[in-house]
Coordinates of C-alpha atoms in Angstrom, one line a residue:
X1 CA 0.0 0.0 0.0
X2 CA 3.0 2.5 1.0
X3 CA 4.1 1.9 -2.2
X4 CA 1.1 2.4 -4.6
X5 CA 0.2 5.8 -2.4
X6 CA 3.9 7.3 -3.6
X7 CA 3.2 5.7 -6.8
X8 CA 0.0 7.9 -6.9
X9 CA 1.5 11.3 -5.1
X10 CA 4.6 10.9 -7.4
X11 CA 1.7 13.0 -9.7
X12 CA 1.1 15.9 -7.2
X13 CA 3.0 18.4 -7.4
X14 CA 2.6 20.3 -4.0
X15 CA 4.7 20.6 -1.7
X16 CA 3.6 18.4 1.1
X17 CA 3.8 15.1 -1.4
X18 CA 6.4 15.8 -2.6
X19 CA 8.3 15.9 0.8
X20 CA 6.1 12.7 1.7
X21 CA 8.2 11.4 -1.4
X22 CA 11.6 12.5 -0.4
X23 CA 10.8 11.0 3.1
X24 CA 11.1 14.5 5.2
X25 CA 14.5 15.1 2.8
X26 CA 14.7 18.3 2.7
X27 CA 17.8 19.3 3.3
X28 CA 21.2 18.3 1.4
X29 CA 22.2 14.8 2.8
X30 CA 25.8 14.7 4.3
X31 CA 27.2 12.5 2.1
X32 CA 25.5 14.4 -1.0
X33 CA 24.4 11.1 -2.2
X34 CA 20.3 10.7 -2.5
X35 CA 18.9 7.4 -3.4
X36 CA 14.9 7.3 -4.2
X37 CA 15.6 3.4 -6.4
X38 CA 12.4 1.5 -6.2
X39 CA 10.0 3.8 -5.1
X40 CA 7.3 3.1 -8.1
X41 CA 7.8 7.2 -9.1
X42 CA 6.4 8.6 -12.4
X43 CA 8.1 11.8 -11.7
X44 CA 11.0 12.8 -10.0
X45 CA 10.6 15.4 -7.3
X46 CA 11.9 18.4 -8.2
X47 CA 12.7 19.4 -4.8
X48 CA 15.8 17.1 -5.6
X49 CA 17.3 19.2 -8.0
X50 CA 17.6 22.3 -5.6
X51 CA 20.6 19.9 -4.2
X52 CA 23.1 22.2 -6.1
X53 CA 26.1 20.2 -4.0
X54 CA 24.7 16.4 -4.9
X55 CA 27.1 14.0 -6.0
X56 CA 25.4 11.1 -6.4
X57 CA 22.0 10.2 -7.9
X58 CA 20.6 6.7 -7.9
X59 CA 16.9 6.9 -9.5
X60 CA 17.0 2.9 -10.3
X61 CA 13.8 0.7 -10.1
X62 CA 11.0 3.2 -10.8
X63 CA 8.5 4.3 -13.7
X64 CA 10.2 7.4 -15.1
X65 CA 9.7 8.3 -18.6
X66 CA 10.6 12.2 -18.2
X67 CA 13.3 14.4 -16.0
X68 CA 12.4 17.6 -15.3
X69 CA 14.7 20.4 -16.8
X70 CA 15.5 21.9 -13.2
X71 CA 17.5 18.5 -13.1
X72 CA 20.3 20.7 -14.8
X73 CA 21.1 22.7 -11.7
X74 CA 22.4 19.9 -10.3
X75 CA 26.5 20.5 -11.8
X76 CA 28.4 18.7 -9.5
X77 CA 26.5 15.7 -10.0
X78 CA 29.2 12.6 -11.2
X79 CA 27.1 9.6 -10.4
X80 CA 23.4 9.0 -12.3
X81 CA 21.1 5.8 -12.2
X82 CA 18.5 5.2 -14.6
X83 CA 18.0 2.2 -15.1
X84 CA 15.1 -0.1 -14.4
X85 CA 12.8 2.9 -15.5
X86 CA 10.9 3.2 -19.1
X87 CA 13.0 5.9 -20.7
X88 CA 12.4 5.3 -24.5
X89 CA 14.8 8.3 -24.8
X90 CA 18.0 9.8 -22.8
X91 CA 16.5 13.4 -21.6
X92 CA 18.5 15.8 -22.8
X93 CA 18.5 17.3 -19.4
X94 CA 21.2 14.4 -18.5
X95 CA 23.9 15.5 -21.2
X96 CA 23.8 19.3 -19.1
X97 CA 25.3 17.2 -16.5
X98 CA 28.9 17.7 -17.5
X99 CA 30.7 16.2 -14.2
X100 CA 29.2 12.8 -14.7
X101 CA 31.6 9.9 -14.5
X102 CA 29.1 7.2 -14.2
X103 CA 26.0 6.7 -16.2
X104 CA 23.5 3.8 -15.7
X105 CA 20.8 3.5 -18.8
X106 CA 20.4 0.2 -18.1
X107 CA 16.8 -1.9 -18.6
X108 CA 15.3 0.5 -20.4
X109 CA 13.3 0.9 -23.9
X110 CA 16.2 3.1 -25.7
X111 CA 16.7 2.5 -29.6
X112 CA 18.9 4.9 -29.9
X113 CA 21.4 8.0 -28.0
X114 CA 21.1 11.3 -28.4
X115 CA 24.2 13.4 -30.0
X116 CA 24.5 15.8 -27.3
X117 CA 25.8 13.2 -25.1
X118 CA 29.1 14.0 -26.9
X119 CA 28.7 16.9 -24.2
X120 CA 29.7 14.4 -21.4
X121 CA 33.3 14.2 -21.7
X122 CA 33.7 13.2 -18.3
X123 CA 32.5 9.6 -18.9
X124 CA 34.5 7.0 -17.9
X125 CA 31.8 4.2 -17.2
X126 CA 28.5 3.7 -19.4
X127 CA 25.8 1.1 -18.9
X128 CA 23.3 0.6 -21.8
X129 CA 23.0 -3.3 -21.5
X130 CA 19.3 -4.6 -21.8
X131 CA 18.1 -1.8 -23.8
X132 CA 16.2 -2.1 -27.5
X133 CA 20.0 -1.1 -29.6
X134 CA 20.7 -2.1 -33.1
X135 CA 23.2 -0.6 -33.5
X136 CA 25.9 0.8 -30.9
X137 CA 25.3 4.6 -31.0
X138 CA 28.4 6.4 -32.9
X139 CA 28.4 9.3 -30.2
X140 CA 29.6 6.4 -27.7
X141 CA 33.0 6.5 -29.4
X142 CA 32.8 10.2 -28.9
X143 CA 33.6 9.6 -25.0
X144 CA 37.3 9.7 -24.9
X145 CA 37.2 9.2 -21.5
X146 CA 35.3 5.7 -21.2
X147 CA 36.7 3.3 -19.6
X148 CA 34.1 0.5 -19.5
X149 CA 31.3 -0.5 -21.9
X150 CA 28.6 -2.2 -21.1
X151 CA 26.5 -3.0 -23.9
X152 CA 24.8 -6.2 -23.3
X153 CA 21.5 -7.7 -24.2
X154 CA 20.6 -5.7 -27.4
X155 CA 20.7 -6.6 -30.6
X156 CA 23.9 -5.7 -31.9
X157 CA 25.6 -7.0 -35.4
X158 CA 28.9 -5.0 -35.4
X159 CA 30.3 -2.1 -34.0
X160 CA 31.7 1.2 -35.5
X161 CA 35.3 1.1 -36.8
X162 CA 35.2 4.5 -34.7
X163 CA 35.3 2.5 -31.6
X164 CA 38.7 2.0 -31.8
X165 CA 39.3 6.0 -31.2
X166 CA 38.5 5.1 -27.2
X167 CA 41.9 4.8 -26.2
X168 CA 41.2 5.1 -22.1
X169 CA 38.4 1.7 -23.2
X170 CA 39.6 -1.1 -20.5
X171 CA 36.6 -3.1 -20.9
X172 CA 33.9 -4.2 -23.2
X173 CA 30.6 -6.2 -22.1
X174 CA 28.7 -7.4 -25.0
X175 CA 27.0 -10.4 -24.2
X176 CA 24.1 -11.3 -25.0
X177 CA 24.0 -10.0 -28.6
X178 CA 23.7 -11.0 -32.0
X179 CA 27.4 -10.9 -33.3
X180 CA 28.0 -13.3 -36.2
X181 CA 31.5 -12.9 -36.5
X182 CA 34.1 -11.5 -33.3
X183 CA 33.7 -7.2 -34.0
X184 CA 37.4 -6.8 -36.1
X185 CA 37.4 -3.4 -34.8
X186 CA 38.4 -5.1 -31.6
X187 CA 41.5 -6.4 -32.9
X188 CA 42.7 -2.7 -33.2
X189 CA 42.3 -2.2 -29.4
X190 CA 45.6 -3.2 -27.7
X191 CA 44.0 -1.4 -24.7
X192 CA 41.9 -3.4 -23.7
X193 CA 41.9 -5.9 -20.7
X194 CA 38.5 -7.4 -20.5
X195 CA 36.4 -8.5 -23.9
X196 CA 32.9 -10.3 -23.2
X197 CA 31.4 -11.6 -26.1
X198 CA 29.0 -14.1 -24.0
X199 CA 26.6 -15.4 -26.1
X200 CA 26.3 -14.7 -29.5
X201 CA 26.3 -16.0 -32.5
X202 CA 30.4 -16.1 -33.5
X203 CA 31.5 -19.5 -35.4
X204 CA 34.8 -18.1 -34.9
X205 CA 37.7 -16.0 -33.1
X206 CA 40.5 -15.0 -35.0
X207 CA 44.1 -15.1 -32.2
X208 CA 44.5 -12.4 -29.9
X209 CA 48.1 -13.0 -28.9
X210 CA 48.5 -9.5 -30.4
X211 CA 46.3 -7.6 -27.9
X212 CA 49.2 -6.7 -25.3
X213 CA 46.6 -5.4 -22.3
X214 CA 44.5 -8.5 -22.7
X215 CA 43.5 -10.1 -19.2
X216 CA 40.2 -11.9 -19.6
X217 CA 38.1 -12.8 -22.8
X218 CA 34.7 -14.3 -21.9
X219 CA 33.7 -16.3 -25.2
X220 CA 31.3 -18.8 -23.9
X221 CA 28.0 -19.5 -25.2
X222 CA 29.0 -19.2 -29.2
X223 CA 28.7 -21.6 -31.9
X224 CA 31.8 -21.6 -32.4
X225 CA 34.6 -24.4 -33.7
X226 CA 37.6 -23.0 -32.1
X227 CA 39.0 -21.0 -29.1
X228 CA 40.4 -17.5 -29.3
X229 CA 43.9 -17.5 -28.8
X230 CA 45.3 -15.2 -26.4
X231 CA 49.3 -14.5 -24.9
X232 CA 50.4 -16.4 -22.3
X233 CA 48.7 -15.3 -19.1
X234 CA 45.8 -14.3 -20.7
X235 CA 42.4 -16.1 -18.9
X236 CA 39.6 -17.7 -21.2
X237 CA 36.4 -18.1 -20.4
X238 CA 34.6 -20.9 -22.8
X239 CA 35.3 -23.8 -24.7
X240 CA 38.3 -25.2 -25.1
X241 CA 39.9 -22.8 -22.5
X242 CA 42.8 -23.4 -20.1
X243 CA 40.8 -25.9 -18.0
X244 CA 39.1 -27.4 -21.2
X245 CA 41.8 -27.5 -24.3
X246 CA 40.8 -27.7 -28.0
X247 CA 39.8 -31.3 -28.2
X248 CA 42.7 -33.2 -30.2
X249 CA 42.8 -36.2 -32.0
X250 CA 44.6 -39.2 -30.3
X251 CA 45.0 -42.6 -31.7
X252 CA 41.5 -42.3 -33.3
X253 CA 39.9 -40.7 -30.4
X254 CA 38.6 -37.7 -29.1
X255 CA 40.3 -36.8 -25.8
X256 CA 37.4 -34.2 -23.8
X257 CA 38.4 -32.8 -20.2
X258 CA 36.1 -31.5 -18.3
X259 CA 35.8 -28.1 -15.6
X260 CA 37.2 -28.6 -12.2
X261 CA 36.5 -24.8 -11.5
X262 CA 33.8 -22.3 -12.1
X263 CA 34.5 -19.9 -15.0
X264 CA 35.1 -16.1 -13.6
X265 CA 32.1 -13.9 -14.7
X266 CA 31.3 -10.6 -15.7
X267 CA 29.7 -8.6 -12.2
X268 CA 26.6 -9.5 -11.4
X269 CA 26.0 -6.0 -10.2
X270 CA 27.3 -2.3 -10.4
X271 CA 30.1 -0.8 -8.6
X272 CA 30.8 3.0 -8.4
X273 CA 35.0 1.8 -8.8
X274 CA 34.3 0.8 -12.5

């Protein structure tokens, strides 16, 4: 019932709900962190945005569809979290917010990312997995400050050749997809230390030995007839990896070993470090 009631007063704009919303918030939290995630709101208070000092933003879990414009007031703000809401497009509002480091889009309805977030330079971490994305938005490899990707769960086929301009790019999430062959822009990315390419639809990895920063390459779940190969060092998650070679032909015989260890997974959840 408590919920459904802010559900309904999340429409009112007077005062009084909207302080029932913020739960007697009303002045700026010492930590300059505010978190209203699953509170079932259609609109976000705008008492919020008089916050000048806020840091930290986490809006997860709720029904939001719109930001208010007042939202841009809030300058210092580095950490937003959208995701779980029904944005079928990024308010412009967001790209005003020039400080942000971390941006969570996640588990939305967005087909597509607005050119003005070019206007976030600050960037380093962006989180756009489970979304409704053909295609991986060009002004993404406008971010030269991104760090880590996480682009999984669309319906991605390729990525731009501009991708490889992301020279601070660390990590890549893109499982979940509908890759038919392993992105050759990646192969241009000695940068990078994590590449998940988790289910898709790759028949096969061309070597990775080059890719100096390489750590971890997550390749499971693919179609594929062979295993990437990687430098020494370099952890595989899939078939044929370290625990489970390339099967090879022995007297006749197929020769399969099995997992004595769980693979290493991408996070199951956000961190504010990444």
């Amino acid at each position: 019932m408590g919920n459904n009631l802010k559900a309904i007063l999340a429409f009112v704009p007077s005062n009084k709900c909207q302080k029932y919303l913020l739960e007697d918030l009303e002045e700026m939290p010492v930590d300059k962190m505010v978190d209203l995630s699953g509170r079932q709101m259609r609109r976000l208070p705008v008492h919020i945005c008089s916050f000048r000092e806020l840091v930290k933003l986490y809006l997860s879990d709720n029904n939001l569809n719109y930001l208010p414009p007042e939202l841009e007031q809030l300058q210092n703000l580095q950490i937003l979290a959208l995701d779980f809401n029904n944005f079928k497009a990024l308010p412009l509002v967001v790209c005003t917010l020039k400080q942000l480091c971390i941006l969570y889009l996640g588990n939305n309805k967005l087909c597509s990312l607005p050119l003005e977030l070019r206007l976030l330079q600050n960037l380093k971490t962006l989180w756009i997995e489970s979304n409704c994305l053909q295609h991986l938005p060009e002004v993404v490899c406008e971010l030269s400050l991104l760090k880590t990707l996480h682009a999984g769960s669309n319906a991605l086929r390729c990525l731009p050749p501009q991708l490889r301009g992301l020279q601070e790019l660390r990590t890549i999430w893109l499982s979940g997809n509908l890759l038919a062959e392993f992105p050759p822009v990646l192969l241009d990315m000695p940068f990078l230390e994590v590449i998940d390419v988790d289910r898709n639809s790759i028949r096969f990895f061309p070597s990775l030995a080059h890719l100096p920063g390489l750590k971890l390459v997550i390749y499971d779940h693919n179609p594929c007839r062979n295993a990437p190969k990687v430098a020494r060092g370099v952890r595989r998650v899939g078939r044929w990896s370290e625990e489970t070679p390339e099967p090879r032909k022995r007297s006749g015989a197929v020769i399969e070993i099995t997992l004595d260890e769980k693979p290493l997974l991408p996070p199951a959840v956000k961190t504010e470090t990444e």
